[in-house]
Every structure is written in structure tokens, then in C-alpha cells.
Amino acid sequence: MNERRQEVDNNSTDRDEVRERIEIELLLEGVYRMYGYDFRDYAYPSLKRRIWHQIFREQLHSISALQGKVLSDPHCVDRFVRNLSIPVTEMFRDPSMFKTFREKVVPKLRSLSSIRIWHAGCSTGEEVYSMAILLQEEGLYERTRLYATDMNSLSLQTAKEGICSLDKMKQYTKNYLEAGGKRSFSEYYSATDEGTVILNPFLRENMIFADHNLATDMSFNEFNVVFCRNVMIYFNDQLRNRVHRLFYESLSHNGILVLGSKESLHFTQCESSYEELDFNEKIYRKIR
């Protein structure tokens, strides 16, 4: 009798999980068809967790209720996209990567008359401003164009404004020094009366900000360097391979690809097209 009850419970649990997955698939399909945001190939466990988090924040009780609200309320879809696009960043994040970039990549860039660098999934822009500072100190910024893209329009707007919280400056200064910074970090920003800082406008002079969805959009230029750090950890294998193909097609010969500390080219379709410049910092050079 107990075994039969256990079997019924297991079958019920299986049906609930199947139903939940179908509801999530319908929600994501609706968001894609209605608004063009494509989360359909994001890793399922993280996706499921964030969707339920959004349900509770909206004071709802089911995935289908969230779907109804998202499809009818533009403000709700903005919150939904912010929750799923996971904007996590800081200036000179992983300082050792920036230090290695100075040592191993900057010398290769010096021979170029013009330099194009793409920061894909730039979030609120801290990484692209960090790169502008690094290139300024290396005497390369004047001949560089930095392209910063993201699918989250609110994050992009923050990036364009170049505003950061003052209480983050201590950590950012520490990161900058560990990354091989050559000046006083305070030279690059000014404080406001609202507890924020504004990054110096000259850092934005060679930046181009644009909406770009890695899941659906195509290549839009040829680049010498592509940064995409700790973005693809949220993708499934199919989407990850699609994005790697996009980066491969976007890079010039001998172009540099920089991934996040938790990512690699191993087991991707493009692995054989690159050589490692630095294994620890996930810096690769396109060789074919």
C-alpha cells in the first residue's frame, strides 16, 4: 500500500514539473513574440528560480498569472527583463584580467592605426569605462572606438550617464590599483551632492552604446577585441554555441576574445579556431 502511494506521489510530482516547464516555455515564448526579448535558451535552473522570484515580487501566485501581467503591462515586462538579464558588474572587476590585458594584449594593439572593441552584455557600463581608463593610460584611447551593447535598455541608459554610487569607490579604487592603474583613480570621477559620482565625460568620447540581443541579433562590425564576461554562464549549450559563432564572425584575424572567469571555449564549436593567450584570465586569440 505504501509503495503504491509513493508511486502515485512520484507521478504527481513528475506531472507538476512537466506542467511547470510547459508554463515557463509559454511565458518565454510570449515575451519573445510580443517584445523580442529571447530568454528561451537560458539555462533552465537559474531561469526557473528567477521567474519564481519575479512572481513573488509581483505579488502573484502562478507562472500563468505572471504571463498575463507581462503580456499586458509594459512596466511589468521592464521589471521582468531586468530580473532575468542579471546586471552584475563593477569597475576593474577581476583586476588580474585587466593587468594581464595590459601586459599581453595592449602590445598587440599598438601596431593598429584604429582599434575597435566590443563589450557585449555591458550591463551598466563599469567594464567599458574601465577599459577606457586603461587605454587612456596606455596612450591608445584616441584611436579606439568602444562599442557597449546590452539588451536591457535601463542598464544601457545608466551606462550612458556614467553615474556610480559613491560608496563603491573604495572597492573600485582597490580594483584599479590591483589592475596596474598608473594614476590616482580619483582623477577619473567627480562627486555629487547626491551620494553619487560622475565619471569624467572624456571617457565617453569614443564610446557607442546600442541595444543588442545576443540571442537574436547578428554581427554589426569587425572588431579587434570582444569582451563577453560571465554572460554565457546563463545560456544553454545551443545558445552558447550561437553566441560563440557570432563572436567568431565579428572578430578580425588575430582578434582577441575575453571571456569570464567561469567560462571557457572548451567543448564549443569554435574551440579550434583560437589559441590561448592566457588560460587563467580566459583570453584567446583567433587564429583561423
Short mmCIF file of N, CA and C in Angstrom, two decimals, residues 94-275:
data_model
loop_
_atom_site.label_atom_id
_atom_site.label_comp_id
_atom_site.label_asym_id
_atom_site.label_seq_id
_atom_site.Cartn_x
_atom_site.Cartn_y
_atom_site.Cartn_z
N ASP A 94 37.68 41.67 -11.41
CA ASP A 94 38.76 40.72 -11.67
C ASP A 94 40.00 41.49 -12.13
N PRO A 95 40.62 42.23 -11.22
CA PRO A 95 41.75 43.10 -11.60
C PRO A 95 42.87 42.39 -12.33
N SER A 96 43.10 41.12 -12.01
CA SER A 96 44.19 40.40 -12.67
C SER A 96 43.96 40.27 -14.17
N MET A 97 42.69 40.22 -14.59
CA MET A 97 42.41 40.17 -16.03
C MET A 97 42.85 41.46 -16.70
N PHE A 98 42.51 42.60 -16.09
CA PHE A 98 42.89 43.88 -16.68
C PHE A 98 44.42 44.04 -16.69
N LYS A 99 45.07 43.56 -15.65
CA LYS A 99 46.52 43.65 -15.61
C LYS A 99 47.14 42.79 -16.70
N THR A 100 46.60 41.60 -16.90
CA THR A 100 47.09 40.72 -17.97
C THR A 100 46.80 41.31 -19.33
N PHE A 101 45.65 41.97 -19.48
CA PHE A 101 45.31 42.63 -20.75
C PHE A 101 46.34 43.70 -21.07
N ARG A 102 46.74 44.48 -20.06
CA ARG A 102 47.80 45.49 -20.26
C ARG A 102 49.08 44.84 -20.77
N GLU A 103 49.43 43.72 -20.17
CA GLU A 103 50.73 43.10 -20.44
C GLU A 103 50.76 42.31 -21.74
N LYS A 104 49.65 41.63 -22.06
CA LYS A 104 49.68 40.69 -23.19
C LYS A 104 48.91 41.15 -24.42
N VAL A 105 47.91 42.00 -24.24
CA VAL A 105 47.08 42.40 -25.38
C VAL A 105 47.43 43.80 -25.87
N VAL A 106 47.66 44.73 -24.95
CA VAL A 106 47.97 46.11 -25.35
C VAL A 106 49.15 46.17 -26.32
N PRO A 107 50.24 45.42 -26.10
CA PRO A 107 51.34 45.48 -27.07
C PRO A 107 50.92 45.08 -28.48
N LYS A 108 49.95 44.18 -28.61
CA LYS A 108 49.47 43.75 -29.92
C LYS A 108 48.60 44.82 -30.57
N LEU A 109 47.96 45.66 -29.73
CA LEU A 109 47.09 46.70 -30.26
C LEU A 109 47.87 47.92 -30.74
N ARG A 110 49.09 48.10 -30.25
CA ARG A 110 49.85 49.31 -30.56
C ARG A 110 50.13 49.46 -32.06
N SER A 111 50.22 48.35 -32.77
CA SER A 111 50.55 48.42 -34.20
C SER A 111 49.35 48.78 -35.06
N LEU A 112 48.15 48.85 -34.47
CA LEU A 112 46.93 49.12 -35.24
C LEU A 112 46.69 50.63 -35.34
N SER A 113 46.30 51.08 -36.53
CA SER A 113 46.00 52.50 -36.71
C SER A 113 44.66 52.88 -36.09
N SER A 114 43.74 51.94 -36.03
CA SER A 114 42.46 52.14 -35.35
C SER A 114 42.08 50.84 -34.65
N ILE A 115 41.39 50.98 -33.53
CA ILE A 115 41.07 49.83 -32.68
C ILE A 115 39.57 49.84 -32.41
N ARG A 116 38.92 48.70 -32.62
CA ARG A 116 37.51 48.56 -32.30
C ARG A 116 37.33 47.45 -31.27
N ILE A 117 36.68 47.80 -30.16
CA ILE A 117 36.47 46.86 -29.07
C ILE A 117 34.98 46.79 -28.75
N TRP A 118 34.47 45.58 -28.66
CA TRP A 118 33.05 45.36 -28.37
C TRP A 118 32.89 44.76 -26.97
N HIS A 119 32.14 45.46 -26.11
CA HIS A 119 31.76 44.93 -24.80
C HIS A 119 30.32 44.43 -24.91
N ALA A 120 30.15 43.14 -25.09
CA ALA A 120 28.82 42.55 -25.28
C ALA A 120 28.23 42.20 -23.92
N GLY A 121 26.98 42.61 -23.69
CA GLY A 121 26.39 42.43 -22.37
C GLY A 121 27.05 43.36 -21.38
N CYS A 122 27.10 44.65 -21.73
CA CYS A 122 27.89 45.61 -20.94
C CYS A 122 27.22 46.01 -19.63
N SER A 123 25.96 45.64 -19.43
CA SER A 123 25.23 45.99 -18.22
C SER A 123 25.24 47.50 -18.02
N THR A 124 25.61 47.97 -16.83
CA THR A 124 25.57 49.40 -16.55
C THR A 124 26.89 50.11 -16.88
N GLY A 125 27.79 49.43 -17.58
CA GLY A 125 28.91 50.11 -18.20
C GLY A 125 30.22 50.17 -17.45
N GLU A 126 30.29 49.59 -16.25
CA GLU A 126 31.52 49.71 -15.48
C GLU A 126 32.72 49.12 -16.21
N GLU A 127 32.52 48.03 -16.92
CA GLU A 127 33.64 47.40 -17.61
C GLU A 127 34.16 48.25 -18.76
N VAL A 128 33.25 48.84 -19.53
CA VAL A 128 33.69 49.63 -20.68
C VAL A 128 34.39 50.91 -20.22
N TYR A 129 33.95 51.50 -19.11
CA TYR A 129 34.66 52.67 -18.57
C TYR A 129 36.04 52.27 -18.05
N SER A 130 36.12 51.10 -17.47
CA SER A 130 37.43 50.60 -17.00
C SER A 130 38.39 50.46 -18.18
N MET A 131 37.87 49.92 -19.29
CA MET A 131 38.73 49.76 -20.46
C MET A 131 39.14 51.11 -21.04
N ALA A 132 38.24 52.09 -21.00
CA ALA A 132 38.59 53.43 -21.48
C ALA A 132 39.74 54.01 -20.66
N ILE A 133 39.69 53.83 -19.34
CA ILE A 133 40.75 54.33 -18.47
C ILE A 133 42.07 53.63 -18.79
N LEU A 134 42.02 52.31 -18.93
CA LEU A 134 43.23 51.54 -19.23
C LEU A 134 43.85 52.01 -20.55
N LEU A 135 43.03 52.16 -21.58
CA LEU A 135 43.54 52.57 -22.88
C LEU A 135 44.06 54.01 -22.86
N GLN A 136 43.43 54.87 -22.08
CA GLN A 136 43.91 56.24 -21.93
C GLN A 136 45.31 56.24 -21.32
N GLU A 137 45.51 55.43 -20.31
CA GLU A 137 46.81 55.37 -19.66
C GLU A 137 47.88 54.74 -20.55
N GLU A 138 47.45 53.91 -21.50
CA GLU A 138 48.39 53.27 -22.41
C GLU A 138 48.57 54.05 -23.71
N GLY A 139 47.91 55.22 -23.80
CA GLY A 139 48.07 56.07 -24.98
C GLY A 139 47.35 55.57 -26.21
N LEU A 140 46.32 54.76 -26.04
CA LEU A 140 45.62 54.17 -27.18
C LEU A 140 44.17 54.63 -27.32
N TYR A 141 43.68 55.40 -26.36
CA TYR A 141 42.24 55.69 -26.38
C TYR A 141 41.82 56.55 -27.57
N GLU A 142 42.65 57.47 -27.98
CA GLU A 142 42.29 58.38 -29.07
C GLU A 142 41.99 57.64 -30.37
N ARG A 143 42.64 56.49 -30.59
CA ARG A 143 42.41 55.75 -31.83
C ARG A 143 41.48 54.54 -31.64
N THR A 144 40.75 54.52 -30.53
CA THR A 144 39.87 53.40 -30.21
C THR A 144 38.40 53.81 -30.25
N ARG A 145 37.55 52.89 -30.70
CA ARG A 145 36.11 53.01 -30.55
C ARG A 145 35.64 51.84 -29.69
N LEU A 146 34.94 52.18 -28.61
CA LEU A 146 34.41 51.18 -27.70
C LEU A 146 32.91 51.05 -27.94
N TYR A 147 32.47 49.87 -28.32
CA TYR A 147 31.06 49.60 -28.57
C TYR A 147 30.51 48.82 -27.37
N ALA A 148 29.54 49.42 -26.69
CA ALA A 148 28.96 48.80 -25.49
C ALA A 148 27.50 48.45 -25.77
N THR A 149 27.16 47.18 -25.70
CA THR A 149 25.80 46.76 -26.04
C THR A 149 25.20 45.93 -24.93
N ASP A 150 23.88 45.99 -24.85
CA ASP A 150 23.13 45.18 -23.89
C ASP A 150 21.69 45.12 -24.37
N MET A 151 20.96 44.11 -23.91
CA MET A 151 19.54 44.01 -24.25
C MET A 151 18.66 44.77 -23.26
N ASN A 152 19.24 45.17 -22.14
CA ASN A 152 18.50 45.85 -21.09
C ASN A 152 18.63 47.36 -21.28
N SER A 153 17.56 48.00 -21.74
CA SER A 153 17.62 49.42 -22.07
C SER A 153 17.87 50.29 -20.84
N LEU A 154 17.38 49.88 -19.68
CA LEU A 154 17.61 50.66 -18.46
C LEU A 154 19.08 50.61 -18.05
N SER A 155 19.68 49.45 -18.18
CA SER A 155 21.11 49.34 -17.89
C SER A 155 21.93 50.19 -18.84
N LEU A 156 21.54 50.18 -20.12
CA LEU A 156 22.25 50.99 -21.11
C LEU A 156 22.15 52.47 -20.79
N GLN A 157 20.99 52.92 -20.35
CA GLN A 157 20.82 54.33 -20.01
C GLN A 157 21.72 54.73 -18.86
N THR A 158 21.82 53.86 -17.85
CA THR A 158 22.73 54.11 -16.73
C THR A 158 24.17 54.19 -17.23
N ALA A 159 24.52 53.28 -18.15
CA ALA A 159 25.88 53.28 -18.70
C ALA A 159 26.17 54.59 -19.43
N LYS A 160 25.23 55.07 -20.20
CA LYS A 160 25.41 56.31 -20.96
C LYS A 160 25.64 57.50 -20.03
N GLU A 161 24.99 57.49 -18.87
CA GLU A 161 25.10 58.61 -17.94
C GLU A 161 26.41 58.60 -17.17
N GLY A 162 27.03 57.41 -17.03
CA GLY A 162 28.31 57.33 -16.33
C GLY A 162 28.23 57.69 -14.87
N ILE A 163 27.16 57.26 -14.22
CA ILE A 163 26.95 57.58 -12.80
C ILE A 163 27.12 56.31 -11.97
N CYS A 164 27.87 56.43 -10.88
CA CYS A 164 28.09 55.31 -9.96
C CYS A 164 27.82 55.77 -8.53
N SER A 165 27.63 54.81 -7.67
CA SER A 165 27.42 55.12 -6.26
C SER A 165 28.76 55.46 -5.61
N LEU A 166 28.76 56.51 -4.79
CA LEU A 166 29.99 56.94 -4.12
C LEU A 166 30.55 55.86 -3.20
N ASP A 167 29.66 55.09 -2.57
CA ASP A 167 30.14 54.09 -1.62
C ASP A 167 30.85 52.91 -2.29
N LYS A 168 30.82 52.86 -3.61
CA LYS A 168 31.55 51.81 -4.33
C LYS A 168 32.97 52.21 -4.69
N MET A 169 33.30 53.47 -4.51
CA MET A 169 34.58 53.96 -4.98
C MET A 169 35.78 53.35 -4.25
N LYS A 170 35.60 53.01 -2.99
CA LYS A 170 36.70 52.39 -2.25
C LYS A 170 37.08 51.06 -2.90
N GLN A 171 36.08 50.24 -3.21
CA GLN A 171 36.35 48.96 -3.86
C GLN A 171 36.88 49.16 -5.27
N TYR A 172 36.31 50.11 -6.00
CA TYR A 172 36.76 50.36 -7.36
C TYR A 172 38.20 50.85 -7.38
N THR A 173 38.57 51.69 -6.40
CA THR A 173 39.94 52.17 -6.32
C THR A 173 40.90 51.01 -6.05
N LYS A 174 40.52 50.13 -5.16
CA LYS A 174 41.34 48.95 -4.86
C LYS A 174 41.51 48.10 -6.13
N ASN A 175 40.41 47.87 -6.85
CA ASN A 175 40.48 47.09 -8.09
C ASN A 175 41.42 47.76 -9.10
N TYR A 176 41.28 49.07 -9.24
CA TYR A 176 42.08 49.83 -10.20
C TYR A 176 43.57 49.69 -9.92
N LEU A 177 43.94 49.82 -8.67
CA LEU A 177 45.36 49.71 -8.31
C LEU A 177 45.88 48.30 -8.55
N GLU A 178 45.08 47.30 -8.22
CA GLU A 178 45.50 45.91 -8.44
C GLU A 178 45.57 45.58 -9.93
N ALA A 179 44.81 46.34 -10.75
CA ALA A 179 44.82 46.12 -12.20
C ALA A 179 45.99 46.81 -12.89
N GLY A 180 46.85 47.47 -12.11
CA GLY A 180 48.01 48.15 -12.69
C GLY A 180 47.77 49.60 -13.01
N GLY A 181 46.77 50.23 -12.37
CA GLY A 181 46.49 51.64 -12.60
C GLY A 181 47.71 52.51 -12.36
N LYS A 182 47.86 53.54 -13.17
CA LYS A 182 49.08 54.34 -13.16
C LYS A 182 48.90 55.73 -12.54
N ARG A 183 47.68 56.08 -12.19
CA ARG A 183 47.43 57.41 -11.66
C ARG A 183 46.61 57.30 -10.38
N SER A 184 46.09 58.43 -9.93
CA SER A 184 45.13 58.42 -8.84
C SER A 184 43.74 58.18 -9.44
N PHE A 185 43.04 57.19 -8.94
CA PHE A 185 41.74 56.84 -9.52
C PHE A 185 40.76 58.00 -9.41
N SER A 186 40.93 58.85 -8.41
CA SER A 186 40.01 59.97 -8.21
C SER A 186 40.07 60.98 -9.36
N GLU A 187 41.09 60.89 -10.21
CA GLU A 187 41.17 61.78 -11.37
C GLU A 187 40.06 61.50 -12.38
N TYR A 188 39.47 60.32 -12.28
CA TYR A 188 38.53 59.88 -13.31
C TYR A 188 37.07 60.11 -12.94
N TYR A 189 36.81 60.72 -11.82
CA TYR A 189 35.42 60.98 -11.45
C TYR A 189 35.33 62.21 -10.55
N SER A 190 34.10 62.72 -10.45
CA SER A 190 33.84 63.82 -9.52
C SER A 190 32.59 63.49 -8.71
N ALA A 191 32.61 63.83 -7.43
CA ALA A 191 31.49 63.51 -6.55
C ALA A 191 30.37 64.54 -6.70
N THR A 192 29.15 64.10 -6.43
CA THR A 192 27.98 64.99 -6.44
C THR A 192 27.45 65.10 -5.01
N ASP A 193 26.43 65.93 -4.85
CA ASP A 193 25.82 66.10 -3.53
C ASP A 193 24.79 65.01 -3.23
N GLU A 194 24.54 64.15 -4.20
CA GLU A 194 23.51 63.11 -4.02
C GLU A 194 24.08 61.75 -3.64
N GLY A 195 25.34 61.70 -3.22
CA GLY A 195 25.95 60.42 -2.85
C GLY A 195 26.33 59.58 -4.04
N THR A 196 26.54 60.23 -5.19
CA THR A 196 26.97 59.52 -6.40
C THR A 196 28.23 60.18 -6.94
N VAL A 197 28.83 59.55 -7.93
CA VAL A 197 29.94 60.15 -8.65
C VAL A 197 29.62 60.10 -10.14
N ILE A 198 30.16 61.05 -10.87
CA ILE A 198 30.02 61.08 -12.32
C ILE A 198 31.39 60.85 -12.93
N LEU A 199 31.50 59.82 -13.75
CA LEU A 199 32.76 59.53 -14.42
C LEU A 199 33.03 60.63 -15.44
N ASN A 200 34.30 60.99 -15.58
CA ASN A 200 34.67 62.13 -16.41
C ASN A 200 34.17 61.97 -17.85
N PRO A 201 33.56 63.02 -18.40
CA PRO A 201 32.96 62.92 -19.74
C PRO A 201 33.92 62.50 -20.84
N PHE A 202 35.21 62.80 -20.70
CA PHE A 202 36.15 62.45 -21.77
C PHE A 202 36.21 60.94 -21.98
N LEU A 203 35.85 60.17 -20.94
CA LEU A 203 35.85 58.72 -21.08
C LEU A 203 34.78 58.23 -22.05
N ARG A 204 33.72 59.03 -22.24
CA ARG A 204 32.63 58.64 -23.12
C ARG A 204 32.83 59.11 -24.56
N GLU A 205 33.87 59.87 -24.81
CA GLU A 205 34.02 60.48 -26.13
C GLU A 205 34.11 59.45 -27.25
N ASN A 206 34.70 58.30 -27.00
CA ASN A 206 34.87 57.29 -28.04
C ASN A 206 34.03 56.04 -27.76
N MET A 207 32.93 56.21 -27.03
CA MET A 207 32.02 55.10 -26.73
C MET A 207 30.75 55.19 -27.57
N ILE A 208 30.27 54.05 -28.00
CA ILE A 208 29.00 53.95 -28.71
C ILE A 208 28.15 52.92 -27.97
N PHE A 209 26.98 53.35 -27.48
CA PHE A 209 26.08 52.47 -26.75
C PHE A 209 24.92 52.08 -27.67
N ALA A 210 24.52 50.80 -27.63
CA ALA A 210 23.44 50.35 -28.52
C ALA A 210 22.76 49.12 -27.94
N ASP A 211 21.47 49.00 -28.24
CA ASP A 211 20.73 47.78 -27.91
C ASP A 211 21.23 46.65 -28.79
N HIS A 212 21.48 45.51 -28.19
CA HIS A 212 21.85 44.31 -28.95
C HIS A 212 21.52 43.08 -28.11
N ASN A 213 20.80 42.16 -28.73
CA ASN A 213 20.38 40.93 -28.06
C ASN A 213 21.22 39.78 -28.60
N LEU A 214 22.06 39.21 -27.78
CA LEU A 214 22.95 38.13 -28.23
C LEU A 214 22.18 36.91 -28.71
N ALA A 215 20.96 36.74 -28.23
CA ALA A 215 20.17 35.56 -28.60
C ALA A 215 19.56 35.68 -29.99
N THR A 216 19.39 36.89 -30.49
CA THR A 216 18.66 37.06 -31.75
C THR A 216 19.37 37.93 -32.78
N ASP A 217 20.22 38.87 -32.35
CA ASP A 217 20.80 39.83 -33.28
C ASP A 217 22.09 39.30 -33.92
N MET A 218 22.46 39.93 -35.03
CA MET A 218 23.61 39.48 -35.81
C MET A 218 24.83 40.37 -35.54
N SER A 219 25.94 40.02 -36.17
CA SER A 219 27.15 40.83 -36.10
C SER A 219 26.91 42.17 -36.78
N PHE A 220 27.54 43.23 -36.27
CA PHE A 220 27.30 44.55 -36.82
C PHE A 220 28.59 45.30 -37.16
N ASN A 221 29.76 44.66 -36.97
CA ASN A 221 31.02 45.30 -37.30
C ASN A 221 32.12 44.26 -37.19
N GLU A 222 33.33 44.65 -37.56
CA GLU A 222 34.50 43.80 -37.35
C GLU A 222 35.31 44.40 -36.21
N PHE A 223 35.69 43.56 -35.25
CA PHE A 223 36.33 44.05 -34.03
C PHE A 223 37.71 43.44 -33.84
N ASN A 224 38.57 44.19 -33.18
CA ASN A 224 39.88 43.68 -32.78
C ASN A 224 39.82 42.96 -31.46
N VAL A 225 38.86 43.34 -30.61
CA VAL A 225 38.69 42.70 -29.30
C VAL A 225 37.19 42.59 -29.01
N VAL A 226 36.81 41.45 -28.46
CA VAL A 226 35.44 41.26 -27.98
C VAL A 226 35.51 40.82 -26.52
N PHE A 227 34.82 41.56 -25.65
CA PHE A 227 34.64 41.17 -24.25
C PHE A 227 33.22 40.64 -24.07
N CYS A 228 33.11 39.47 -23.45
CA CYS A 228 31.79 38.97 -23.03
C CYS A 228 32.05 38.11 -21.80
N ARG A 229 31.96 38.74 -20.65
CA ARG A 229 32.42 38.09 -19.42
C ARG A 229 31.26 37.74 -18.49
N ASN A 230 31.18 36.45 -18.17
CA ASN A 230 30.18 35.93 -17.24
C ASN A 230 28.75 36.26 -17.67
N VAL A 231 28.53 36.24 -18.97
CA VAL A 231 27.19 36.37 -19.54
C VAL A 231 26.68 35.00 -19.98
N MET A 232 27.54 34.25 -20.65
CA MET A 232 27.10 32.97 -21.22
C MET A 232 26.94 31.86 -20.20
N ILE A 233 27.32 32.10 -18.96
CA ILE A 233 27.10 31.07 -17.94
C ILE A 233 25.61 30.85 -17.71
N TYR A 234 24.77 31.78 -18.17
CA TYR A 234 23.33 31.65 -18.01
C TYR A 234 22.67 31.06 -19.25
N PHE A 235 23.47 30.69 -20.27
CA PHE A 235 22.92 30.16 -21.52
C PHE A 235 23.02 28.64 -21.55
N ASN A 236 22.13 28.01 -22.31
CA ASN A 236 22.29 26.58 -22.55
C ASN A 236 23.30 26.38 -23.68
N ASP A 237 23.63 25.12 -23.97
CA ASP A 237 24.69 24.84 -24.96
C ASP A 237 24.35 25.37 -26.34
N GLN A 238 23.10 25.27 -26.74
CA GLN A 238 22.70 25.74 -28.06
C GLN A 238 22.92 27.24 -28.21
N LEU A 239 22.48 28.01 -27.25
CA LEU A 239 22.64 29.46 -27.32
C LEU A 239 24.11 29.85 -27.17
N ARG A 240 24.82 29.12 -26.32
CA ARG A 240 26.24 29.42 -26.12
C ARG A 240 27.01 29.26 -27.44
N ASN A 241 26.73 28.19 -28.17
CA ASN A 241 27.40 27.98 -29.46
C ASN A 241 27.00 29.04 -30.48
N ARG A 242 25.74 29.47 -30.44
CA ARG A 242 25.30 30.52 -31.36
C ARG A 242 26.08 31.82 -31.11
N VAL A 243 26.25 32.16 -29.82
CA VAL A 243 26.94 33.39 -29.48
C VAL A 243 28.42 33.30 -29.81
N HIS A 244 29.02 32.14 -29.60
CA HIS A 244 30.43 31.98 -29.97
C HIS A 244 30.63 32.13 -31.47
N ARG A 245 29.68 31.61 -32.25
CA ARG A 245 29.77 31.79 -33.70
C ARG A 245 29.66 33.28 -34.07
N LEU A 246 28.78 33.99 -33.37
CA LEU A 246 28.61 35.42 -33.59
C LEU A 246 29.92 36.16 -33.30
N PHE A 247 30.57 35.83 -32.20
CA PHE A 247 31.83 36.49 -31.87
C PHE A 247 32.93 36.13 -32.87
N TYR A 248 32.96 34.88 -33.27
CA TYR A 248 33.96 34.44 -34.25
C TYR A 248 33.81 35.25 -35.55
N GLU A 249 32.58 35.41 -36.00
CA GLU A 249 32.33 36.15 -37.24
C GLU A 249 32.59 37.65 -37.07
N SER A 250 32.57 38.13 -35.83
CA SER A 250 32.77 39.56 -35.57
C SER A 250 34.23 39.93 -35.36
N LEU A 251 35.08 38.95 -35.12
CA LEU A 251 36.48 39.23 -34.83
C LEU A 251 37.32 39.23 -36.09
N SER A 252 38.25 40.18 -36.17
CA SER A 252 39.24 40.19 -37.24
C SER A 252 40.23 39.05 -37.03
N HIS A 253 41.01 38.76 -38.05
CA HIS A 253 42.07 37.76 -37.89
C HIS A 253 43.04 38.24 -36.81
N ASN A 254 43.42 37.34 -35.93
CA ASN A 254 44.25 37.65 -34.76
C ASN A 254 43.49 38.46 -33.71
N GLY A 255 42.17 38.59 -33.87
CA GLY A 255 41.36 39.30 -32.88
C GLY A 255 41.34 38.58 -31.55
N ILE A 256 41.07 39.34 -30.49
CA ILE A 256 41.13 38.84 -29.12
C ILE A 256 39.73 38.66 -28.55
N LEU A 257 39.48 37.50 -27.95
CA LEU A 257 38.22 37.21 -27.26
C LEU A 257 38.51 37.06 -25.77
N VAL A 258 37.76 37.80 -24.95
CA VAL A 258 37.94 37.74 -23.49
C VAL A 258 36.64 37.25 -22.86
N LEU A 259 36.72 36.13 -22.16
CA LEU A 259 35.55 35.54 -21.50
C LEU A 259 35.66 35.73 -19.99
N GLY A 260 34.60 35.34 -19.29
CA GLY A 260 34.58 35.47 -17.84
C GLY A 260 35.34 34.35 -17.15
N SER A 261 35.58 34.55 -15.87
CA SER A 261 36.40 33.61 -15.10
C SER A 261 35.77 32.22 -15.00
N LYS A 262 34.44 32.14 -15.16
CA LYS A 262 33.75 30.85 -15.06
C LYS A 262 33.43 30.25 -16.42
N GLU A 263 34.00 30.83 -17.48
CA GLU A 263 33.68 30.40 -18.84
C GLU A 263 34.94 29.93 -19.55
N SER A 264 34.75 29.23 -20.66
CA SER A 264 35.89 28.82 -21.49
C SER A 264 35.38 28.47 -22.88
N LEU A 265 36.32 28.25 -23.80
CA LEU A 265 35.99 27.82 -25.15
C LEU A 265 35.91 26.31 -25.28
N HIS A 266 36.29 25.60 -24.25
CA HIS A 266 36.30 24.14 -24.32
C HIS A 266 34.90 23.61 -24.59
N PHE A 267 34.85 22.62 -25.50
CA PHE A 267 33.60 21.95 -25.86
C PHE A 267 32.65 22.85 -26.64
N THR A 268 33.15 23.96 -27.17
CA THR A 268 32.33 24.77 -28.07
C THR A 268 32.75 24.47 -29.51
N GLN A 269 31.91 24.82 -30.45
CA GLN A 269 32.18 24.54 -31.85
C GLN A 269 33.34 25.37 -32.40
N CYS A 270 33.67 26.48 -31.72
CA CYS A 270 34.72 27.38 -32.21
C CYS A 270 36.06 27.16 -31.51
N GLU A 271 36.15 26.18 -30.66
CA GLU A 271 37.36 26.00 -29.84
C GLU A 271 38.63 25.94 -30.68
N SER A 272 38.61 25.20 -31.78
CA SER A 272 39.83 25.01 -32.57
C SER A 272 40.23 26.25 -33.36
N SER A 273 39.39 27.27 -33.36
CA SER A 273 39.69 28.49 -34.12
C SER A 273 40.49 29.51 -33.31
N TYR A 274 40.80 29.18 -32.06
CA TYR A 274 41.50 30.10 -31.18
C TYR A 274 42.71 29.42 -30.53
N GLU A 275 43.65 30.26 -30.09
CA GLU A 275 44.70 29.79 -29.20
C GLU A 275 44.60 30.58 -27.89
#
